[in-house]
Short mmCIF file of C-alpha atoms (C1' of nucleotides) in Angstrom, two decimals:
data_model
loop_
_atom_site.label_atom_id
_atom_site.label_comp_id
_atom_site.label_asym_id
_atom_site.label_seq_id
_atom_site.Cartn_x
_atom_site.Cartn_y
_atom_site.Cartn_z
CA MET A 1 85.90 112.69 76.69
CA GLY A 2 87.26 114.85 73.53
CA ARG A 3 89.24 112.00 71.92
CA ALA A 4 86.47 109.86 71.38
CA ALA A 5 84.02 112.30 69.39
CA SER A 6 85.65 111.40 66.01
CA GLU A 7 85.18 107.74 66.85
CA THR A 8 81.66 108.32 67.71
CA ALA A 9 80.87 110.04 64.82
CA LEU A 10 82.37 107.46 62.51
CA LEU A 11 80.19 104.99 64.41
CA GLN A 12 76.83 106.90 64.08
CA PRO A 13 75.41 104.91 60.76
CA PHE A 14 75.60 101.62 62.83
CA LYS A 15 74.00 102.85 65.37
CA THR A 16 70.57 100.55 65.99
CA GLY A 17 68.89 102.44 68.91
CA ARG A 18 69.04 104.07 72.22
CA ARG A 19 68.01 101.89 75.59
CA THR A 20 67.89 102.38 79.25
CA CYS A 21 67.76 99.81 81.87
CA ALA A 22 67.29 100.05 85.24
CA ALA A 23 70.00 99.79 88.40
CA THR A 24 71.26 96.66 89.13
CA SER A 25 70.05 95.18 85.92
CA ALA A 26 72.87 93.44 83.69
CA ILE A 27 73.42 94.80 80.05
CA ILE A 28 75.88 91.85 79.60
CA ARG A 29 75.99 88.48 81.18
CA GLN A 30 79.17 86.39 81.58
CA GLY A 31 79.15 83.45 79.23
CA GLU A 32 77.11 85.10 76.47
CA ARG A 33 77.96 85.82 73.02
CA GLN A 34 78.34 89.28 72.19
CA GLU A 35 77.10 90.91 68.92
CA ARG A 36 76.91 94.91 69.56
CA ILE A 37 78.54 97.45 71.00
CA TYR A 38 77.29 99.81 73.61
CA HIS A 39 77.74 103.90 74.25
CA VAL A 40 76.71 104.94 77.56
CA GLN A 41 75.58 108.12 77.25
CA SER A 42 74.31 108.64 81.27
CA GLY A 43 74.65 106.66 84.35
CA TRP A 44 77.17 104.43 85.99
CA ALA A 45 78.12 100.42 85.50
CA HIS A 46 80.62 98.31 86.15
CA ARG A 47 82.36 95.36 84.28
CA SER A 48 83.06 92.45 86.73
CA SER A 49 83.92 88.96 86.66
CA LEU A 50 82.52 86.12 89.39
CA LEU A 51 84.69 83.50 90.74
CA SER A 52 83.24 80.19 91.49
CA ASP A 53 83.69 80.54 95.16
CA GLY A 54 81.72 83.81 95.16
CA ARG A 55 84.42 86.26 95.09
CA ARG A 56 84.10 89.08 92.53
CA GLN A 57 86.59 91.22 90.57
CA ILE A 58 84.94 94.50 89.45
CA LEU A 59 87.45 94.99 86.39
CA ASP A 60 86.56 98.56 85.23
CA ILE A 61 84.01 101.13 86.30
CA VAL A 62 82.22 102.47 83.16
CA LEU A 63 81.18 105.89 83.01
CA PRO A 64 79.07 108.02 80.72
CA GLY A 65 80.99 108.18 77.15
CA ASP A 66 82.66 104.94 77.59
CA PHE A 67 82.14 102.13 75.36
CA ILE A 68 81.20 98.50 76.33
CA GLY A 69 81.63 95.00 74.13
CA LEU A 70 84.51 96.05 72.05
CA ASP A 71 85.86 92.73 72.05
CA TRP A 72 82.89 91.17 70.37
CA ILE A 73 85.24 91.10 67.76
CA LEU A 74 86.60 87.84 68.89
CA GLY A 75 83.53 85.75 68.64
CA VAL A 76 83.82 84.14 71.65
CA GLU A 77 81.86 84.02 74.89
CA ILE A 78 82.42 86.54 77.06
CA SER A 79 84.04 85.99 80.51
CA TYR A 80 82.56 89.20 81.99
CA SER A 81 79.48 90.70 82.87
CA VAL A 82 78.26 94.14 82.61
CA GLU A 83 75.90 95.54 85.50
CA ALA A 84 74.13 99.21 85.46
CA ILE A 85 75.02 100.69 89.19
CA THR A 86 72.70 103.30 88.60
CA GLU A 87 69.75 103.86 85.88
CA LEU A 88 71.66 103.80 82.53
CA THR A 89 71.05 104.69 78.99
CA TYR A 90 72.78 103.90 76.44
CA ASP A 91 73.12 103.88 72.43
CA VAL A 92 73.50 100.27 70.71
CA PHE A 93 75.65 99.68 67.67
CA GLY A 94 74.68 96.30 65.76
CA ILE A 95 78.14 95.62 64.01
CA VAL A 96 77.77 92.20 62.43
CA GLU A 97 79.74 92.45 59.46
CA LEU A 98 82.84 95.08 60.62
CA GLU A 99 83.22 97.76 57.73
CA ALA A 100 86.85 98.24 57.74
CA ASP A 101 86.40 101.85 58.11
CA ILE A 102 85.57 101.83 61.64
CA ALA A 103 88.00 99.29 62.51
CA LEU A 104 90.27 102.16 63.08
CA PRO A 105 88.43 104.34 65.44
CA LEU A 106 87.63 101.07 67.40
CA LEU A 107 91.28 100.16 67.75
CA ARG A 108 91.79 103.56 69.18
CA LEU A 109 88.94 103.00 71.43
CA ALA A 110 90.27 99.78 72.37
CA ALA A 111 93.85 101.32 73.27
CA LEU A 112 92.43 103.55 75.32
CA GLU A 113 90.20 101.18 77.34
CA ARG A 114 93.68 99.28 78.02
CA GLN A 115 95.49 102.09 79.22
CA ARG A 116 92.85 102.29 81.80
CA LEU A 117 93.13 98.60 82.47
CA ASP A 118 97.05 98.89 82.83
CA LEU A 119 96.63 101.67 85.55
CA HIS A 120 94.07 99.73 87.65
CA MET A 121 96.70 96.78 87.83
CA ILE A 122 99.21 99.07 88.98
CA SER A 123 97.04 99.95 92.04
CA LEU A 124 95.86 96.09 92.64
CA GLY A 125 99.83 95.09 92.41
CA PRO A 126 102.04 97.21 94.84
CA ARG A 127 99.91 99.64 96.22
CA SER A 128 98.59 99.74 99.87
CA ALA A 129 94.65 100.22 100.66
CA SER A 130 94.72 103.89 101.15
CA GLU A 131 96.95 104.29 97.98
CA ARG A 132 94.64 102.61 96.39
CA VAL A 133 91.44 104.02 97.65
CA ALA A 134 92.98 107.66 97.16
CA ALA A 135 94.07 106.77 93.58
CA PHE A 136 90.67 105.55 92.73
CA LEU A 137 88.82 108.82 93.99
CA ILE A 138 91.48 111.22 91.93
CA ASP A 139 90.64 108.76 89.20
CA CYS A 140 87.01 108.84 89.03
CA ARG A 141 86.87 112.64 89.09
CA ASP A 142 89.29 113.14 86.63
CA ARG A 143 87.47 111.14 84.27
CA LEU A 144 84.27 112.58 85.34
CA ALA A 145 85.51 115.99 84.80
CA ALA A 146 87.01 115.16 81.50
CA ARG A 147 83.35 114.63 80.56
CA GLY A 148 82.02 117.80 82.38
CA LEU A 149 80.37 115.69 84.70
CA ALA A 150 82.38 117.02 87.76
CA ALA A 151 81.88 120.39 89.63
CA GLY A 152 85.55 121.46 90.42
CA ALA A 153 86.25 118.90 93.65
CA ILE A 154 82.63 117.57 94.13
CA PHE A 155 81.42 114.78 91.71
CA PRO A 156 78.98 112.23 91.92
CA LEU A 157 79.81 108.52 93.16
CA PRO A 158 76.97 106.27 93.50
CA LEU A 159 78.88 103.43 94.45
CA THR A 160 78.52 101.15 97.75
CA GLN A 161 81.53 100.34 99.76
CA GLN A 162 81.16 96.78 98.57
CA HIS A 163 81.71 98.02 94.76
CA MET A 164 84.56 99.73 95.79
CA ALA A 165 86.15 96.96 97.54
CA ASP A 166 85.53 94.25 94.65
CA TYR A 167 87.19 97.17 92.52
CA LEU A 168 90.18 97.76 94.65
CA GLY A 169 90.82 94.07 95.60
CA LEU A 170 89.87 94.94 99.55
CA THR A 171 87.19 93.82 101.71
CA LEU A 172 84.11 96.12 102.65
CA VAL A 173 85.11 96.62 106.05
CA HIS A 174 88.81 97.76 105.27
CA VAL A 175 87.29 100.11 102.45
CA ASN A 176 85.19 101.58 105.41
CA ARG A 177 88.05 102.16 107.57
CA VAL A 178 90.12 103.80 105.02
CA LEU A 179 87.52 106.14 104.04
CA ARG A 180 87.06 106.99 107.62
CA ARG A 181 90.77 107.91 108.13
CA LEU A 182 90.83 110.02 105.01
CA ALA A 183 87.74 112.05 105.86
CA GLU A 184 89.53 112.43 109.65
CA ARG A 185 92.43 113.51 107.76
CA ARG A 186 90.00 116.11 106.16
CA LEU A 187 91.16 114.60 102.42
CA VAL A 188 88.06 113.75 101.34
CA THR A 189 84.60 113.01 102.45
CA LEU A 190 81.81 111.00 100.97
CA GLU A 191 78.03 111.67 101.52
CA ASN A 192 74.72 111.26 99.68
CA GLY A 193 76.27 109.34 97.06
CA GLU A 194 78.61 112.85 96.36
CA ALA A 195 82.33 112.78 97.07
CA VAL A 196 83.94 116.22 98.04
CA ILE A 197 87.72 116.21 97.71
CA HIS A 198 88.92 118.99 100.26
CA ASP A 199 92.68 118.42 99.89
CA MET A 200 93.33 117.38 96.42
CA ASP A 201 97.34 117.84 97.27
CA GLY A 202 97.25 115.60 99.94
CA LEU A 203 95.12 113.12 98.29
CA MET A 204 97.42 113.07 95.53
CA SER A 205 100.43 112.44 97.55
CA LEU A 206 98.69 109.65 99.46
CA ALA A 207 97.83 108.29 96.09
CA ALA A 208 101.39 108.24 94.96
CA ALA A 209 103.13 106.78 97.68
CA ASP A 210 101.67 105.94 100.90
CA HIS A 211 103.60 108.33 103.63
CA GLU A 212 102.47 106.90 106.35
CA ARG A 213 105.16 104.57 106.40
CA PRO A 214 106.11 102.99 109.91
CA GLY A 215 108.63 104.69 111.53
CA THR A 216 111.66 102.32 112.31
CA LEU A 217 111.25 101.47 116.37
CA PRO A 218 113.85 101.84 118.89
CA VAL A 219 115.85 98.72 119.91
CA MET B 1 98.89 80.43 68.70
CA GLY B 2 96.81 79.10 65.55
CA ARG B 3 94.14 82.30 66.32
CA ALA B 4 96.89 84.92 65.47
CA ALA B 5 97.87 83.24 62.32
CA SER B 6 95.80 85.25 59.97
CA GLU B 7 96.65 88.16 61.68
CA THR B 8 100.36 87.59 61.07
CA ALA B 9 99.98 86.68 57.41
CA LEU B 10 97.95 90.11 56.96
CA LEU B 11 101.11 92.37 58.38
CA GLN B 12 103.75 90.65 56.37
CA PRO B 13 103.76 93.56 53.76
CA PHE B 14 104.61 95.70 56.38
CA LYS B 15 107.75 94.04 58.12
CA THR B 16 110.68 95.96 57.98
CA GLY B 17 113.20 93.62 59.51
CA ARG B 18 114.03 91.17 62.09
CA ARG B 19 116.07 91.91 65.37
CA THR B 20 117.70 90.61 68.13
CA CYS B 21 118.34 92.18 71.47
CA ALA B 22 120.23 90.73 74.60
CA ALA B 23 118.70 89.94 77.91
CA THR B 24 117.69 92.91 80.11
CA SER B 25 117.80 95.22 77.32
CA ALA B 26 115.04 97.34 76.39
CA ILE B 27 112.78 97.39 73.36
CA ILE B 28 110.28 100.14 74.89
CA ARG B 29 111.05 102.65 77.32
CA GLN B 30 108.61 104.66 79.23
CA GLY B 31 108.05 107.96 77.88
CA GLU B 32 108.82 107.26 74.62
CA ARG B 33 106.74 107.63 71.59
CA GLN B 34 106.17 104.46 69.63
CA GLU B 35 105.90 104.14 65.99
CA ARG B 36 106.23 100.39 65.38
CA ILE B 37 104.62 97.03 66.29
CA TYR B 38 107.10 94.13 67.09
CA HIS B 39 106.08 90.36 67.05
CA VAL B 40 108.32 88.35 69.25
CA GLN B 41 109.64 85.32 67.59
CA SER B 42 111.70 83.55 70.49
CA GLY B 43 112.49 84.58 74.00
CA TRP B 44 110.94 86.14 76.94
CA ALA B 45 110.15 89.53 78.06
CA HIS B 46 108.10 91.49 80.37
CA ARG B 47 106.05 94.60 80.10
CA SER B 48 106.02 96.93 83.12
CA SER B 49 105.40 100.22 84.88
CA LEU B 50 107.71 101.97 87.30
CA LEU B 51 106.41 103.86 89.97
CA SER B 52 108.20 107.07 91.29
CA ASP B 53 109.36 104.99 94.71
CA GLY B 54 110.87 102.19 93.13
CA ARG B 55 108.10 99.54 93.18
CA ARG B 56 107.48 98.15 89.62
CA GLN B 57 104.51 96.26 88.57
CA ILE B 58 104.95 93.79 85.84
CA LEU B 59 101.66 94.18 83.66
CA ASP B 60 102.28 91.34 81.05
CA ILE B 61 104.55 88.69 80.62
CA VAL B 62 105.43 88.67 76.62
CA LEU B 63 106.20 85.34 75.00
CA PRO B 64 107.01 84.22 71.61
CA GLY B 65 104.01 84.79 69.37
CA ASP B 66 102.98 87.82 71.15
CA PHE B 67 103.02 91.41 69.90
CA ILE B 68 104.26 94.46 71.17
CA GLY B 69 103.11 98.11 70.84
CA LEU B 70 99.32 97.28 69.82
CA ASP B 71 98.73 100.90 71.38
CA TRP B 72 101.03 102.82 69.08
CA ILE B 73 97.80 104.27 67.36
CA LEU B 74 97.22 106.41 70.45
CA GLY B 75 100.26 108.60 69.60
CA VAL B 76 100.92 109.48 73.08
CA GLU B 77 103.89 108.81 75.32
CA ILE B 78 104.03 105.20 76.25
CA SER B 79 103.39 104.75 80.02
CA TYR B 80 105.20 101.37 80.20
CA SER B 81 108.85 99.85 79.37
CA VAL B 82 109.19 96.63 77.39
CA GLU B 83 112.33 94.88 78.50
CA ALA B 84 113.89 91.33 77.42
CA ILE B 85 114.12 88.88 79.98
CA THR B 86 116.02 86.27 77.93
CA GLU B 87 117.68 86.99 74.60
CA LEU B 88 114.66 87.84 72.29
CA THR B 89 114.28 88.00 68.50
CA TYR B 90 111.51 89.78 66.79
CA ASP B 91 109.83 91.01 63.84
CA VAL B 92 109.17 94.75 63.59
CA PHE B 93 106.69 96.19 61.42
CA GLY B 94 106.46 100.02 60.92
CA ILE B 95 103.02 101.15 60.41
CA VAL B 96 102.91 104.72 59.81
CA GLU B 97 99.96 105.54 57.78
CA LEU B 98 97.50 102.81 58.81
CA GLU B 99 96.21 100.85 55.90
CA ALA B 100 92.33 100.07 56.84
CA ASP B 101 92.63 96.36 55.95
CA ILE B 102 94.97 96.02 58.71
CA ALA B 103 93.12 97.75 61.37
CA LEU B 104 90.64 94.66 61.83
CA PRO B 105 93.05 91.85 62.61
CA LEU B 106 94.78 94.54 65.02
CA LEU B 107 91.61 94.82 66.66
CA ARG B 108 91.56 91.01 67.46
CA LEU B 109 95.02 91.01 68.72
CA ALA B 110 94.25 93.89 70.84
CA ALA B 111 91.10 92.16 72.10
CA LEU B 112 93.06 88.87 72.66
CA GLU B 113 95.69 90.78 74.63
CA ARG B 114 92.79 92.64 76.95
CA GLN B 115 91.39 89.24 77.74
CA ARG B 116 94.95 88.45 79.39
CA LEU B 117 94.59 91.82 81.23
CA ASP B 118 91.76 90.79 82.68
CA LEU B 119 92.50 87.22 83.87
CA HIS B 120 95.85 89.02 85.56
CA MET B 121 93.49 91.69 87.25
CA ILE B 122 91.28 88.60 88.77
CA SER B 123 94.78 87.17 90.26
CA LEU B 124 95.90 90.59 91.63
CA GLY B 125 92.39 91.35 93.07
CA PRO B 126 91.01 88.82 94.87
CA ARG B 127 93.33 85.76 94.81
CA SER B 128 95.61 84.85 97.61
CA ALA B 129 99.44 84.31 96.93
CA SER B 130 99.36 80.67 96.66
CA GLU B 131 96.64 80.70 94.28
CA ARG B 132 98.16 83.50 92.29
CA VAL B 133 101.91 81.45 91.91
CA ALA B 134 99.43 78.39 90.63
CA ALA B 135 97.43 80.34 88.38
CA PHE B 136 100.65 81.79 86.86
CA LEU B 137 102.30 78.67 86.49
CA ILE B 138 99.20 76.84 85.21
CA ASP B 139 99.10 80.16 82.79
CA CYS B 140 102.27 80.00 81.59
CA ARG B 141 102.48 76.35 80.49
CA ASP B 142 99.01 76.74 78.61
CA ARG B 143 100.40 79.76 76.75
CA LEU B 144 103.39 77.89 75.95
CA ALA B 145 101.95 74.47 74.78
CA ALA B 146 99.65 76.34 72.59
CA ARG B 147 102.64 77.55 70.69
CA GLY B 148 104.34 74.45 70.82
CA LEU B 149 107.04 75.14 73.14
CA ALA B 150 105.94 73.16 76.50
CA ALA B 151 106.86 69.35 76.44
CA GLY B 152 103.76 68.17 78.26
CA ALA B 153 104.20 69.17 82.06
CA ILE B 154 107.43 70.48 81.64
CA PHE B 155 108.43 74.11 80.26
CA PRO B 156 110.84 76.70 80.46
CA LEU B 157 110.38 79.26 82.70
CA PRO B 158 113.26 82.14 82.69
CA LEU B 159 112.08 83.93 85.42
CA THR B 160 113.75 85.11 88.29
CA GLN B 161 111.47 85.02 91.61
CA GLN B 162 111.88 88.73 91.70
CA HIS B 163 110.08 88.81 88.33
CA MET B 164 107.29 86.67 89.59
CA ALA B 165 106.83 88.68 92.50
CA ASP B 166 106.70 92.10 90.61
CA TYR B 167 103.94 90.32 87.98
CA LEU B 168 101.77 88.71 90.96
CA GLY B 169 102.12 91.85 93.47
CA LEU B 170 104.14 90.20 95.95
CA THR B 171 107.57 90.24 97.41
CA LEU B 172 110.31 88.09 96.45
CA VAL B 173 110.40 86.61 100.04
CA HIS B 174 106.81 85.62 99.85
CA VAL B 175 106.94 83.96 96.41
CA ASN B 176 110.17 82.07 97.36
CA ARG B 177 108.03 80.24 100.33
CA VAL B 178 104.96 79.69 98.22
CA LEU B 179 107.00 78.05 95.77
CA ARG B 180 109.17 76.00 98.25
CA ARG B 181 105.64 74.89 99.92
CA LEU B 182 104.19 74.08 96.29
CA ALA B 183 107.35 71.68 96.09
CA GLU B 184 106.94 70.20 99.24
CA ARG B 185 103.33 69.25 98.40
CA ARG B 186 104.66 67.64 95.12
CA LEU B 187 102.85 69.97 92.56
CA VAL B 188 105.46 72.02 90.94
CA THR B 189 109.14 71.99 91.03
CA LEU B 190 111.26 74.82 89.57
CA GLU B 191 114.96 73.94 88.35
CA ASN B 192 117.46 75.71 86.25
CA GLY B 193 114.89 77.64 84.41
CA GLU B 194 112.82 74.89 83.93
CA ALA B 195 109.38 74.45 85.53
CA VAL B 196 107.50 70.65 85.85
CA ILE B 197 104.22 70.13 86.62
CA HIS B 198 103.94 67.03 89.04
CA ASP B 199 100.22 67.28 89.80
CA MET B 200 98.20 69.41 87.38
CA ASP B 201 95.20 68.45 88.99
CA GLY B 202 96.25 69.45 92.40
CA LEU B 203 97.78 72.67 91.00
CA MET B 204 94.47 73.51 89.27
CA SER B 205 92.39 73.57 92.59
CA LEU B 206 94.81 75.11 94.47
CA ALA B 207 94.70 78.19 91.44
CA ALA B 208 90.62 78.14 91.14
CA ALA B 209 90.50 78.45 95.20
CA ASP B 210 92.91 78.38 98.07
CA HIS B 211 91.95 75.09 100.04
CA GLU B 212 94.28 75.26 102.83
CA ARG B 213 91.57 77.52 104.51
CA PRO B 214 92.05 77.78 108.17
CA GLY B 215 89.92 75.69 110.34
CA THR B 216 87.87 76.92 112.82
CA LEU B 217 89.96 77.17 116.14
CA PRO B 218 88.35 75.41 119.27
CA VAL B 219 87.26 78.13 121.90
"C1'" DC C 1 56.18 98.58 111.57
"C1'" DG C 2 59.27 95.04 109.81
"C1'" DT C 3 62.64 94.30 106.21
"C1'" DC C 4 66.43 95.29 103.80
"C1'" DC C 5 70.41 97.40 102.64
"C1'" DC C 6 74.06 99.94 103.36
"C1'" DC C 7 77.10 101.95 106.69
"C1'" DT C 8 79.68 101.63 111.16
"C1'" DT C 9 82.75 99.95 115.12
"C1'" DG C 10 85.26 96.33 117.74
"C1'" DA C 11 87.84 92.50 118.91
"C1'" DG C 12 91.28 89.14 117.35
"C1'" DC C 13 93.82 86.49 113.85
"C1'" DA C 14 96.73 85.91 109.75
"C1'" DG C 15 99.00 86.26 105.64
"C1'" DA C 16 102.09 88.82 103.62
"C1'" DA C 17 105.87 92.53 104.26
"C1'" DT C 18 110.30 93.68 106.59
"C1'" DC C 19 114.77 93.31 108.27
"C1'" DA C 20 118.62 90.33 108.26
"C1'" DA C 21 121.40 86.64 107.70
"C1'" DG C 22 123.74 83.04 105.09
"C1'" DC C 23 124.41 80.31 100.87
"C1'" DC C 24 125.49 78.53 96.26
"C1'" DT C 25 126.65 79.37 91.43
"C1'" DA C 26 129.15 81.51 87.85
"C1'" DG C 27 131.82 85.03 86.05
"C1'" DT C 28 136.46 87.92 86.65
"C1'" DG C 29 140.54 88.84 87.01
"C1'" DG C 30 145.23 88.92 89.83
"C1'" DC D 1 144.41 78.43 90.62
"C1'" DC D 2 141.88 80.53 93.81
"C1'" DA D 3 139.93 84.70 96.04
"C1'" DC D 4 136.52 87.95 95.02
"C1'" DT D 5 131.96 89.77 93.63
"C1'" DA D 6 127.62 89.77 92.00
"C1'" DG D 7 123.02 87.81 91.27
"C1'" DG D 8 120.02 84.81 92.89
"C1'" DC D 9 117.98 81.57 96.19
"C1'" DT D 10 117.11 80.12 101.01
"C1'" DT D 11 115.53 80.36 105.88
"C1'" DG D 12 114.23 82.78 110.43
"C1'" DA D 13 112.34 86.47 113.57
"C1'" DT D 14 109.43 89.92 113.73
"C1'" DT D 15 105.98 93.18 112.37
"C1'" DC D 16 101.92 95.34 110.56
"C1'" DT D 17 98.42 95.72 106.77
"C1'" DG D 18 94.34 93.78 105.79
"C1'" DC D 19 90.72 90.03 106.54
"C1'" DT D 20 87.42 87.28 109.87
"C1'" DC D 21 84.09 87.02 112.71
"C1'" DA D 22 80.13 89.73 115.16
"C1'" DA D 23 76.98 92.74 116.38
"C1'" DG D 24 74.55 97.16 116.35
"C1'" DG D 25 72.52 101.45 113.85
"C1'" DG D 26 70.06 104.07 110.57
"C1'" DG D 27 67.58 105.03 106.44
"C1'" DA D 28 64.24 103.75 102.48
"C1'" DC D 29 60.37 101.48 101.39
"C1'" DG D 30 56.34 98.37 101.24
#
DNA sequence: CGTCCCCTTGAGCAGAATCAAGCCTAGTGG
DNA sequence: CCACTAGGCTTGATTCTGCTCAAGGGGACG
């Protein structure tokens, strides 16, 4: 993201190293205390919360260029886990005593992250399943494109349907059916960890409002 | 909130005045550019986003002690409105050129706000209607109690059922039925803009996981 | 070759939405 | 003083979106 470029530069003095971790391993574990900030260089991850009954809500999808752990500042136990989806490489920033001159860029990063959360809540609140899926795919493409990681309407999507379900607040089975319908209508297809948007306009209008509204039945 | 005390003190030099506004009027309008931060002294408000088709998602309920507009720093058009629910009094902070020494406290406030968004997303994602309502009522009580605004299990709740519906991602009608059931089970009652929790334990176990799971039917 | 993970599809059910009234209260104005 | 209105709450009947349960298929990998 171009916008984060200056923030990144200001953080450089605090960089303490680069790490790699394998798919499915955890970078931050729910309940631990946080003392670092991470900056993802490549790979996908998710930030999620586990409920006591086993249900899971994925709060955010983390893409290359995103930061993790901006709320280390609270100094409390973290209430979520961050888990790699693919192999992940990331820079580590050890910010023990925070210098005032980097507080400002961090604040900007936190605000950006919140914008994303707002949008996600709008998906989870009033939107139907197909609206959610459509909006999600468009959102992924846009975020990847902004980082130069999408080739036009084609982009990598290394998520299982279970991931999407947990992110969108749906069940795996239902996500599957919705994806199938989107493919049948030639809007998007998912294959081999790649998504191809065939009809961006159609997908966008579906995301904005589900036009497949039930017609009023004759009496 | 005790935690925000030091932040508030550091912001004092930037305070430019105190204002009052009437119920249902807007403090921040979707699309405007933001140049101030507000600190609510009394009254309730909501932060919400309007969809093109008229649906609305309330992103956050704003209580006395909360800050509004922490993302002014992005300098972009704000994508939400903040609207008073009751009469509202609030302090205004005009922070045009941001001094570095207050970036840190603001960052902490932003992180706190995000914690709340995370919790709300967990409600909107996997939780059922009655879980959402129960969790919401407990959450309101806790936040008010932390500010000395709840008398034990009794607290003001100046929201219409439409407000709750828009916040919880449900319909007015369904919120009504859920509230009725909660009252019948003697868990909570709402009356005259006040909520009374009769059975905190029962309500909490309902919020954690809906135990009214359907028994397996005989074949 | 067997196991594991993920995807797919069907049948049936239920939680929540929609549609449609009706009620109550507070406020307004004739 | 009372009719009238408007906003919010309540309830019933009905429909449908999305969930649950269940089973099977295919690819990757040891």
